[in-house]
Short mmCIF file of C-alpha atoms in Angstrom, two decimals:
data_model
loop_
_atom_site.label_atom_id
_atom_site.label_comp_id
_atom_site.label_asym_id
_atom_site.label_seq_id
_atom_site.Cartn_x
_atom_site.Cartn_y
_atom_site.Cartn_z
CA UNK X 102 40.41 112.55 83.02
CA UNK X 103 42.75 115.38 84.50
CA UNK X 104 43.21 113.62 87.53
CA UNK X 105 43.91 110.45 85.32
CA UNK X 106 46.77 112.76 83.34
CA UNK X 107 48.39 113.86 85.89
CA UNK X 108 48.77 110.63 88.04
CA UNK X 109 50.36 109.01 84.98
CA UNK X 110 52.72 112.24 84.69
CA UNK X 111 53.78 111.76 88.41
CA UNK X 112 54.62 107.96 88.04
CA UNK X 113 56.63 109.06 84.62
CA UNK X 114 58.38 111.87 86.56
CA UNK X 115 59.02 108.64 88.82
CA UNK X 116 60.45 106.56 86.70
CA UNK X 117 62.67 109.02 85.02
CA UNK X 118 64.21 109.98 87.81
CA UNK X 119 64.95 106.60 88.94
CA UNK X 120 66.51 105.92 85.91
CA UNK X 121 69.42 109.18 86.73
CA UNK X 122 71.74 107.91 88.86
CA UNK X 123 74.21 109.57 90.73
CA UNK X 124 78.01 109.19 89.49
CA UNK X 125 79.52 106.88 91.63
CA UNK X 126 82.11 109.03 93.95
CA UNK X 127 85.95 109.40 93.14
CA UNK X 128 88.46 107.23 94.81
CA UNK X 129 90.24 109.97 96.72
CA UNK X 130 93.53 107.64 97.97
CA UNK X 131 96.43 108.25 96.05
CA UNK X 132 98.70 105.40 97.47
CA UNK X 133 101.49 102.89 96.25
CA UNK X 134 100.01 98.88 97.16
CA UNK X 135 102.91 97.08 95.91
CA UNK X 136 105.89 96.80 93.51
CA UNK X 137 107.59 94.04 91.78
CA UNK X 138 110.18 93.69 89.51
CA UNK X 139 110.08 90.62 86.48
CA UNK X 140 113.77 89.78 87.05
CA UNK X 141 115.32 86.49 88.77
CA UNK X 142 117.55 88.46 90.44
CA UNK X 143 114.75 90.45 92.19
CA UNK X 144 114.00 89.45 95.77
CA UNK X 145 111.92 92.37 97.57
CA UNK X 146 110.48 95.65 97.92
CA UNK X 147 110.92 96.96 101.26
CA UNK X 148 109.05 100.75 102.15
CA UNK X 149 109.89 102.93 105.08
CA UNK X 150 107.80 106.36 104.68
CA UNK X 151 107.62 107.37 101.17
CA UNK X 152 110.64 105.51 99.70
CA UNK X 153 110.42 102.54 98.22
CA UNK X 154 113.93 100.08 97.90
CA UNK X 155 114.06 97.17 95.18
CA UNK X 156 116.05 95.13 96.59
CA UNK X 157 118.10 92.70 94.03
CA UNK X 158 120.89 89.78 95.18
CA UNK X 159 123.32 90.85 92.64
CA UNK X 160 124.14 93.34 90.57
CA UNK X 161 122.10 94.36 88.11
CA UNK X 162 121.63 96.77 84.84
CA UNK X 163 120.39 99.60 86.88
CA UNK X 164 119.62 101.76 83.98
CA UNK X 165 117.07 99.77 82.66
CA UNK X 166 114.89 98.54 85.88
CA UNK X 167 111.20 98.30 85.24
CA UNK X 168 109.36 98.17 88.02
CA UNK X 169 105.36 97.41 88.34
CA UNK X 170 103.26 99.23 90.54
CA UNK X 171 99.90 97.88 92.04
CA UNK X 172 98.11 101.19 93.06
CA UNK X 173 95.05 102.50 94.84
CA UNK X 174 91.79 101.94 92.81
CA UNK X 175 91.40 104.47 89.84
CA UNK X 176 95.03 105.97 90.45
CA UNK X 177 97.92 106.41 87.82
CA UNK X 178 101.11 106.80 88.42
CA UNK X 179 104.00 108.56 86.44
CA UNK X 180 106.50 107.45 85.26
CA UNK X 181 104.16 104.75 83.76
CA UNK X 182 103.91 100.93 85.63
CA UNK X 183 106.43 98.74 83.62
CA UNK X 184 108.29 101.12 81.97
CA UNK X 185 112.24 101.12 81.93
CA UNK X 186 113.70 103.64 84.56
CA UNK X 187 117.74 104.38 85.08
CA UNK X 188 117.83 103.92 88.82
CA UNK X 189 121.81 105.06 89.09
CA UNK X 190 120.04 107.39 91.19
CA UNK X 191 116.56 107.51 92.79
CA UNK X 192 113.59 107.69 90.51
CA UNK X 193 110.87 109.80 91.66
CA UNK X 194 106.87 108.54 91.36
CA UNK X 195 104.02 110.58 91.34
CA UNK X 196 100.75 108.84 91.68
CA UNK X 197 97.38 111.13 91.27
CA UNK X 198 94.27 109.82 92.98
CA UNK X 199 91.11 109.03 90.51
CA UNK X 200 90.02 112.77 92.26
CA UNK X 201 93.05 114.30 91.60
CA UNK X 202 95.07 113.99 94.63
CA UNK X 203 98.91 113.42 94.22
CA UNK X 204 101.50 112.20 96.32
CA UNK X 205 105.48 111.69 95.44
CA UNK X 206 107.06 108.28 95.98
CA UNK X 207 111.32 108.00 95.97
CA UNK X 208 112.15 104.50 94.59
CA UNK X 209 115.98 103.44 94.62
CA UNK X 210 117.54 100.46 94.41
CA UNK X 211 119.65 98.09 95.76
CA UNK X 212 121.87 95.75 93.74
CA UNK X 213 123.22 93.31 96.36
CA UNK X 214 123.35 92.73 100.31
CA UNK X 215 126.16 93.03 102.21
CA UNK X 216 127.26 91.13 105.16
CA UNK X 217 129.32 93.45 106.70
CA UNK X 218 127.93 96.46 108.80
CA UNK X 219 130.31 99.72 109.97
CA UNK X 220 127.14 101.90 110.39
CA UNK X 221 128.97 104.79 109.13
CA UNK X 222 125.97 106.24 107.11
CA UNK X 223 123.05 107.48 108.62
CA UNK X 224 120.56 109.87 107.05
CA UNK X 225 117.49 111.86 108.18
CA UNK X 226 113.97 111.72 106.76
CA UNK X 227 110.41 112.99 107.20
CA UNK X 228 107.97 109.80 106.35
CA UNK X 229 105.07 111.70 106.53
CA UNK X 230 106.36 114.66 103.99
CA UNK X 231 103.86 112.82 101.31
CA UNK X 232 101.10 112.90 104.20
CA UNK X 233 101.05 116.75 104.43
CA UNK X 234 102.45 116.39 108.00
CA UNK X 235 104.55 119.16 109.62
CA UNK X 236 108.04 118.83 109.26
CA UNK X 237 109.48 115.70 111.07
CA UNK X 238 113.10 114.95 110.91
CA UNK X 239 113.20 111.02 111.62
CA UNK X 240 117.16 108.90 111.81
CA UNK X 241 117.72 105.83 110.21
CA UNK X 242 120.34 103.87 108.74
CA UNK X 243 121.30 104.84 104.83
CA UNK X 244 120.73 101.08 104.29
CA UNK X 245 117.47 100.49 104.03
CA UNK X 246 117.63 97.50 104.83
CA UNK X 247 118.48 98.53 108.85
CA UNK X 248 114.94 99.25 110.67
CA UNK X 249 113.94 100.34 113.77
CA UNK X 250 111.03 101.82 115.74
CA UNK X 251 111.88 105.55 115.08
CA UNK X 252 108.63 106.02 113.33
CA UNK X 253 106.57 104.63 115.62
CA UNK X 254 108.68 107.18 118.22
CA UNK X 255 107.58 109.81 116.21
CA UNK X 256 104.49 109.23 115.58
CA UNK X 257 103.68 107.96 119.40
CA UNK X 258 105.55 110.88 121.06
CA UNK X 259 103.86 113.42 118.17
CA UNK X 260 100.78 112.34 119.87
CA UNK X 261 101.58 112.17 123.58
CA UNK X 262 103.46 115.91 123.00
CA UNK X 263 100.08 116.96 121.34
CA UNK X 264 102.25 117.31 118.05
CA UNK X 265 105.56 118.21 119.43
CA UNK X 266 107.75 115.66 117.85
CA UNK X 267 111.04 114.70 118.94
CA UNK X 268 114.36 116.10 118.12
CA UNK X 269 116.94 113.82 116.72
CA UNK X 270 118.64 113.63 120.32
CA UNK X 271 115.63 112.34 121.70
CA UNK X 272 115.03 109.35 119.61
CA UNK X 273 115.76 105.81 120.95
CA UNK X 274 118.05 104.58 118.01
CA UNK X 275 120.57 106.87 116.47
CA UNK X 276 124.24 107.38 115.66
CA UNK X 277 126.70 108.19 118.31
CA UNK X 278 130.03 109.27 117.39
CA UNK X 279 131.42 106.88 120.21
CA UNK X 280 132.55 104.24 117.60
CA UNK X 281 134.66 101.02 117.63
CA UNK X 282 136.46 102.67 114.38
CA UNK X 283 135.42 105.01 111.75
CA UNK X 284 133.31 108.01 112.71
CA UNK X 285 130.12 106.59 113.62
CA UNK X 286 128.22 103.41 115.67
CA UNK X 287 124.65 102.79 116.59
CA UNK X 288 123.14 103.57 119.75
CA UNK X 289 120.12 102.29 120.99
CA UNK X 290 118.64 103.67 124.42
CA UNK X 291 115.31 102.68 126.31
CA UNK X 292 113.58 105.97 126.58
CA UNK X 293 110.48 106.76 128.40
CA UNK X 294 106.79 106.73 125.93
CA UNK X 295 103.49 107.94 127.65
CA UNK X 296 99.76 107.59 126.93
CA UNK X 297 98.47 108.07 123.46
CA UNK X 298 94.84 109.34 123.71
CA UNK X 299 92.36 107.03 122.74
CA UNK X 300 94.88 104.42 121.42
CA UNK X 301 97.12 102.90 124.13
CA UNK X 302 99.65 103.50 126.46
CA UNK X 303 103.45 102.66 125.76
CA UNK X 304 104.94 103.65 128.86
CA UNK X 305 108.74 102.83 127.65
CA UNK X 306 110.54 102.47 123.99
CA UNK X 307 113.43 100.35 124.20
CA UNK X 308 115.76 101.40 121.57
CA UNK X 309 116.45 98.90 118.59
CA UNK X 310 117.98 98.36 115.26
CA UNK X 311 117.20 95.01 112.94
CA UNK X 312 117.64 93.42 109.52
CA UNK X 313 113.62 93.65 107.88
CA UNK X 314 111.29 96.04 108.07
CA UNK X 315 109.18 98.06 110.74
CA UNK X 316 105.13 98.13 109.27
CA UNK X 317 103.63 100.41 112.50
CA UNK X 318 100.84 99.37 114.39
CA UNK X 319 99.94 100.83 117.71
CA UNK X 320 97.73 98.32 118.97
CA UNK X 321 100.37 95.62 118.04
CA UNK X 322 103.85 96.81 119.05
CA UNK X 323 105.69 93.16 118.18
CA UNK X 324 104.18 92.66 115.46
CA UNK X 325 105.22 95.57 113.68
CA UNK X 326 108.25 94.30 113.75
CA UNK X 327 108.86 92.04 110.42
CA UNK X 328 112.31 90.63 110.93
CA UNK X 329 113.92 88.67 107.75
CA UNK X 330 115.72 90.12 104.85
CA UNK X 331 116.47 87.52 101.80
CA UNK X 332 119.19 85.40 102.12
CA UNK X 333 120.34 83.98 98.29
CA UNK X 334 122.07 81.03 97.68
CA UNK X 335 125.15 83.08 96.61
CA UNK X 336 126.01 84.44 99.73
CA UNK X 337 126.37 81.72 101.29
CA UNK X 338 125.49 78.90 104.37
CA UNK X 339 125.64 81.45 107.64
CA UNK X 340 128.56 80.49 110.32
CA UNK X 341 129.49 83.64 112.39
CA UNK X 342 128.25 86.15 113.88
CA UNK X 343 130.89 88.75 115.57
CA UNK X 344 131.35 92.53 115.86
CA UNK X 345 131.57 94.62 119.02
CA UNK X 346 129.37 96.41 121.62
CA UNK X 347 129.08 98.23 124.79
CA UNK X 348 126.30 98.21 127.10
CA UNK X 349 125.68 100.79 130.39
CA UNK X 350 121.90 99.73 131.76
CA UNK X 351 119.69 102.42 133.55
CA UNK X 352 119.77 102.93 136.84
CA UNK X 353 116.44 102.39 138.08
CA UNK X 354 114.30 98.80 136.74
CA UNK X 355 110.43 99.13 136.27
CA UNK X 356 108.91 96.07 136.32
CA UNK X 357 105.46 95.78 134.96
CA UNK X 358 103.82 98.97 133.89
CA UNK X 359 105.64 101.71 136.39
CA UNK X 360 106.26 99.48 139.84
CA UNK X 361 109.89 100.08 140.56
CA UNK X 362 111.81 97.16 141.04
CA UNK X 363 115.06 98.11 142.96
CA UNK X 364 116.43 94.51 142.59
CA UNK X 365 116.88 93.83 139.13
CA UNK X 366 119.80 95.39 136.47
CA UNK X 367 118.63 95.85 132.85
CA UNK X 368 119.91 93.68 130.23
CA UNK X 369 120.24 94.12 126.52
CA UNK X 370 119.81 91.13 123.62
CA UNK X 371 121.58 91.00 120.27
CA UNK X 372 121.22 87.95 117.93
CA UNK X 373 121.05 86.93 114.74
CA UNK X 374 118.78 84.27 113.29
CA UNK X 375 118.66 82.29 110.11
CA UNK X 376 115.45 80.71 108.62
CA UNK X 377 113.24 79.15 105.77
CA UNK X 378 110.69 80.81 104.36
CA UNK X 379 108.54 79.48 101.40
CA UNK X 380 109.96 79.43 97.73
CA UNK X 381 109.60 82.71 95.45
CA UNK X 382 107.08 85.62 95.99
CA UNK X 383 104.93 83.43 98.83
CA UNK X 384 108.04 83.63 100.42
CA UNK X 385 108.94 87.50 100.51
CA UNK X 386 105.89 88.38 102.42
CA UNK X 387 106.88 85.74 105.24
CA UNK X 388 108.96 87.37 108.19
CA UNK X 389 109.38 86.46 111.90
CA UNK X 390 108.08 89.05 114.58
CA UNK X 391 108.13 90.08 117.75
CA UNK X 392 105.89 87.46 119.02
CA UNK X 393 107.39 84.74 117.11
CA UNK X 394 111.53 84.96 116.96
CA UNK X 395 112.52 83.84 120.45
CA UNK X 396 109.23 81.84 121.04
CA UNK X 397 109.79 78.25 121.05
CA UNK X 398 105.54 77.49 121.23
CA UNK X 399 105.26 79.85 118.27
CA UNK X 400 103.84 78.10 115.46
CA UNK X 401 106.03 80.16 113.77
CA UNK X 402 109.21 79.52 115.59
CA UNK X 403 109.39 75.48 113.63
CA UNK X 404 110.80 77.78 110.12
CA UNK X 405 113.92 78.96 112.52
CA UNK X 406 117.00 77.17 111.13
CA UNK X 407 120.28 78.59 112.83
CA UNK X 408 120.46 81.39 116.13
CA UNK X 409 123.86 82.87 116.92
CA UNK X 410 122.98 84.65 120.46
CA UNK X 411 125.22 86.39 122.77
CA UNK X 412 124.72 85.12 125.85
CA UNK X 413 126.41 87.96 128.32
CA UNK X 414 124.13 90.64 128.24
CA UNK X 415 125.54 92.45 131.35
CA UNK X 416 127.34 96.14 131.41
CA UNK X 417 130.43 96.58 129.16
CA UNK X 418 131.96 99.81 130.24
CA UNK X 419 134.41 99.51 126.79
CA UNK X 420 134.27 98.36 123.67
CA UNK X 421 134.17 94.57 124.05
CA UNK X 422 134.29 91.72 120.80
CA UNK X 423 132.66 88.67 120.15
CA UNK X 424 132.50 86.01 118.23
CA UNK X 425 129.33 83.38 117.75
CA UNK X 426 129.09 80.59 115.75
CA UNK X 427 125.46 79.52 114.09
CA UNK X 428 123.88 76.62 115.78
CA UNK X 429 121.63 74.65 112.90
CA UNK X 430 118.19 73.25 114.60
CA UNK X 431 117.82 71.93 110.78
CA UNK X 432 119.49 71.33 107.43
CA UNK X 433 119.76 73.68 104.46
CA UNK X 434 118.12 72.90 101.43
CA UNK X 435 118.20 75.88 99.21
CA UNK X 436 116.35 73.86 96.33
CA UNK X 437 113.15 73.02 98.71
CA UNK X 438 112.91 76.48 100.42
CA UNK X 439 113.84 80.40 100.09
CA UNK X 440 115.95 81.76 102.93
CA UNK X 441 116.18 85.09 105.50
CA UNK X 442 118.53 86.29 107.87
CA UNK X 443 118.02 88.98 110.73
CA UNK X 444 120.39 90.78 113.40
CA UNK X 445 118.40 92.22 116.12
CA UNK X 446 119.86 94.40 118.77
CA UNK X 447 117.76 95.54 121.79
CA UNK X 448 118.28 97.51 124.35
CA UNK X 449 116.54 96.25 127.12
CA UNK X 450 115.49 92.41 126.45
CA UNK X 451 112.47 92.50 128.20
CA UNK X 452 110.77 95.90 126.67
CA UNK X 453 108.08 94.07 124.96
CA UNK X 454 106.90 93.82 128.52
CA UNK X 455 108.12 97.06 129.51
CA UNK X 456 110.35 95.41 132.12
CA UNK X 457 113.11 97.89 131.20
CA UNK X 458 115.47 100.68 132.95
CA UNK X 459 115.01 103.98 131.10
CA UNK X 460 118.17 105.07 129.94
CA UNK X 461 120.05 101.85 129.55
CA UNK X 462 122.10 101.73 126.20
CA UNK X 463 123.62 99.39 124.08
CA UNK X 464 126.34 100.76 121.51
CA UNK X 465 127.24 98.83 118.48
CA UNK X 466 129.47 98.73 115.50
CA UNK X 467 131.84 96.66 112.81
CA UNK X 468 129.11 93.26 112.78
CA UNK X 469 129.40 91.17 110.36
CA UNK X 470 127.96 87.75 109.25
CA UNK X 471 130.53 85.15 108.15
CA UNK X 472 129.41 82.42 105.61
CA UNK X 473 130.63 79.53 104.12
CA UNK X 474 129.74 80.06 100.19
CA UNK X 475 130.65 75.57 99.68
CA UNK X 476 128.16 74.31 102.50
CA UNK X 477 131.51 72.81 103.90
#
C-alpha cells in the first residue's frame, strides 16, 4: 500500500509540474519596422541610421503630423504611434524593447522635393550611435533624400581596420570646396576596400551619390542600392537634365579583382532616369537597383520610362556644363501608375565589377531637373 502511495504521489508531482510552464522569454529588439503617415500628400519614409524622413510632395501643416509606427514585437514607443507631433523641428522617438531595452529614433520631415541641387549642405552623422557603437563620424548630404555608400564604407573599412573607422577625408563621397559656385560640390572618388573576415572581399569602393536610398548588404553590394525617389504629378513631366562636372580618372586600371590593366583609362557615369512604379503604398517600396537600372534583360528594366545619360565620360580638367534632354521609351500616364526619378553619379562606371582606377574622381555641382508641369 506504501509503495502504491507513493507511485501515485510521483505521477501527481508529474503532472503538476507539467502543468508550470516557463514564461515565455522577452522580446529583447527595440527597433522601428515602419512608418506611415494617413495624409494624401504623404509619399515615403526613407531611414539612413537612426533618422527617419517623412517625406511629403507639398507643403504641409507640420505642427500637427501624426505619424504611425510599426515596431518590434512587444515594444512601445514614446511619443505614442498616431499621435500629433510639431515637426518644425525634429521629433525625437524612444522605443523600449518588451525587456526594457531603449533606443532613440530622430524623425524630421520633409514638405516638398526640389529639383534643383547646389550641394551646399552637408552634415555629419554616427548611424550606429543607437547601436552602442564607438563613435563614427559618417558625411552625407543634409537632404536626405541624397544617398550614397558611406555606410557601407564605414562599416566595411571598420571591419577590414579591425575597428579603425575612417576619417571624413578618407571616405569615397564627400564635399570638396572645389565648387562650380557657392562654397561647396560633391566629390566622389574610387578608393581602395579590402577583405572583410568571414564576409567577402570588396577590393575597391567607387565613390557615388544618388536620388533613393542605400539599405546595406554585404553579400549584395547592387542591390543595396534602391534608386527612385517619388515623382508627383505636380512637379511635373521630366525634360532636362543639366548641371556641371569635372572628372580626373586614376592612374593605374585594375581589371578584374587586382590584374593591372595598363591599357584602359577609367571612366565615370552620371544619369538620371525616370520610371513607373505601381499606384499608392505598393508603389513606395518599388525602386530600381544596381542590377536592374542600366540592364536592358532586367525584368525590371520594362518600368524605365525616360534616361537622360551623358555620354562623354572622359577627363574634364575644368568645370565643364551639360545639358540632356529625357528620351521617353513610353508614355506618361499619371492616372494608371505612380512615378520615381533618380540621378546617379559614379565614379568609375564599371565598379560593380571592380574594373576601376583607384583614385579617379568625379566632381559635381548646380544639377537640376527641368520639367514641363502641362505635359506639352
Amino acid at each position: 500500500m506504501k509503495k502504491v502511495l507513493i507511485f501515485f504521489s510521483m505521477v501527481l508531482i508529474m503532472l503538476i509540474n507539467s502543468c508550470i510552464k516557463e514564461p515565455p522569454p522577452q522580446h529583447i529588439q527595440a527597433n522601428i519596422l515602419g512608418i506611415t503617415v494617413d495624409d494624401p500628400a504623404y509619399v515615403q519614409t526613407n531611414d539612413v541610421g537612426s533618422t527617419y524622413s517623412l517625406v511629403f510632395s507639398e507643403q504641409v501643416d507640420a505642427t500637427a503630423v501624426a505619424p504611425i509606427f510599426s515596431l518590434s514585437p512587444g515594444a512601445t514607443i514614446s511619443p505614442a504611434s498616431g499621435e500629433p507631433q510639431d515637426f518644425s523641428s525634429p521629433v525625437t522617438y524612444t522605443v523600449r524593447s518588451e525587456s526594457g531595452n531603449e533606443r532613440e529614433f530622430t524623425v524630421q520631415l520633409i514638405g516638398n522635393i526640389t529639383l534643383i541641387f547646389d550641394f551646399e549642405d552637408w552634415v555629419v552623422t554616427n548611424p550606429f550611435a543607437a547601436e552602442g557603437r564607438p563613435d563614427i563620424e559618417v558625411p552625407q548630404m543634409a537632404d536626405p533624400l541624397w544617398a550614397s555608400t558611406n555606410y557601407g564604407v564605414a562599416t566595411g573599412l571598420g571591419q577590414i581596420n579591425f575597428g579603425q573607422y575612417p576619417s571624413l577625408d578618407e571616405y569615397s563621397t564627400k564635399p570638396t570646396q572645389d565648387s562650380h559656385s557657392g562654397n561647396y560640390a560633391a566629390q566622389l572618388t574610387t578608393i581602395h576596400g579590402g577583405s572583410i573576415i568571414g564576409v567577402t572581399r570588396i577590393p575597391f569602393i567607387p565613390g557615388n551619390l544618388f536620388r533613393g536610398n542605400y539599405a546595406f548588404s554585404l553579400s549584395d553590394p547592387s542591390g543595396s542600392l534602391q534608386f527612385g525617389i517619388p515623382h508627383p504629378s505636380n512637379l511635373g513631366i521630366p525634360i532636362k537634365f543639366k548641371g556641371f562636372y569635372k572628372y580626373q580618372p586614376g592612374e593605374v586600371f585594375y581589371g578584374e579583382g587586382e590584374v593591372i590593366d595598363d591599357n584602359r583609362i577609367d571612366e565615370f557615369n552620371l544619369y538620371a532616369v525616370f520610371f513607373k512604379v505601381a499606384k499608392g503604398e505598393l508603389g513606395a517600396a518599388e525602386f530600381l537597383n544596381g542590377h536592374s537600372i542600366r540592364n536592358e534583360q532586367h525584368a525590371d528594366y520594362s518600368k524605365v520610362v525616360a534616361t537622360a545619360i551623358l555620354p562623354d565620360n572622359t577627363a574634364k580638367d575644368s568645370y565643364t556644363a551639360f545639358d540632356l534632354d529625357f528620351e521617353y521609351l513610353q508614355e506618361v500616364d499619371f492616372e494608371a501608375n505612380d512615378y520615381k526619378l533618380t540621378i546617379v553619379a559614379l565614379s568609375s562606371k564599371e565598379g560593380a565589377s571592380y574594373q576601376v582606377a583607384p583614385g579617379s574622381t568625379l566632381i559635381i555641382d548646380d544639377l537640376e531637373i527641368v520639367t514641363d508641369l502641362f505635359g506639352n
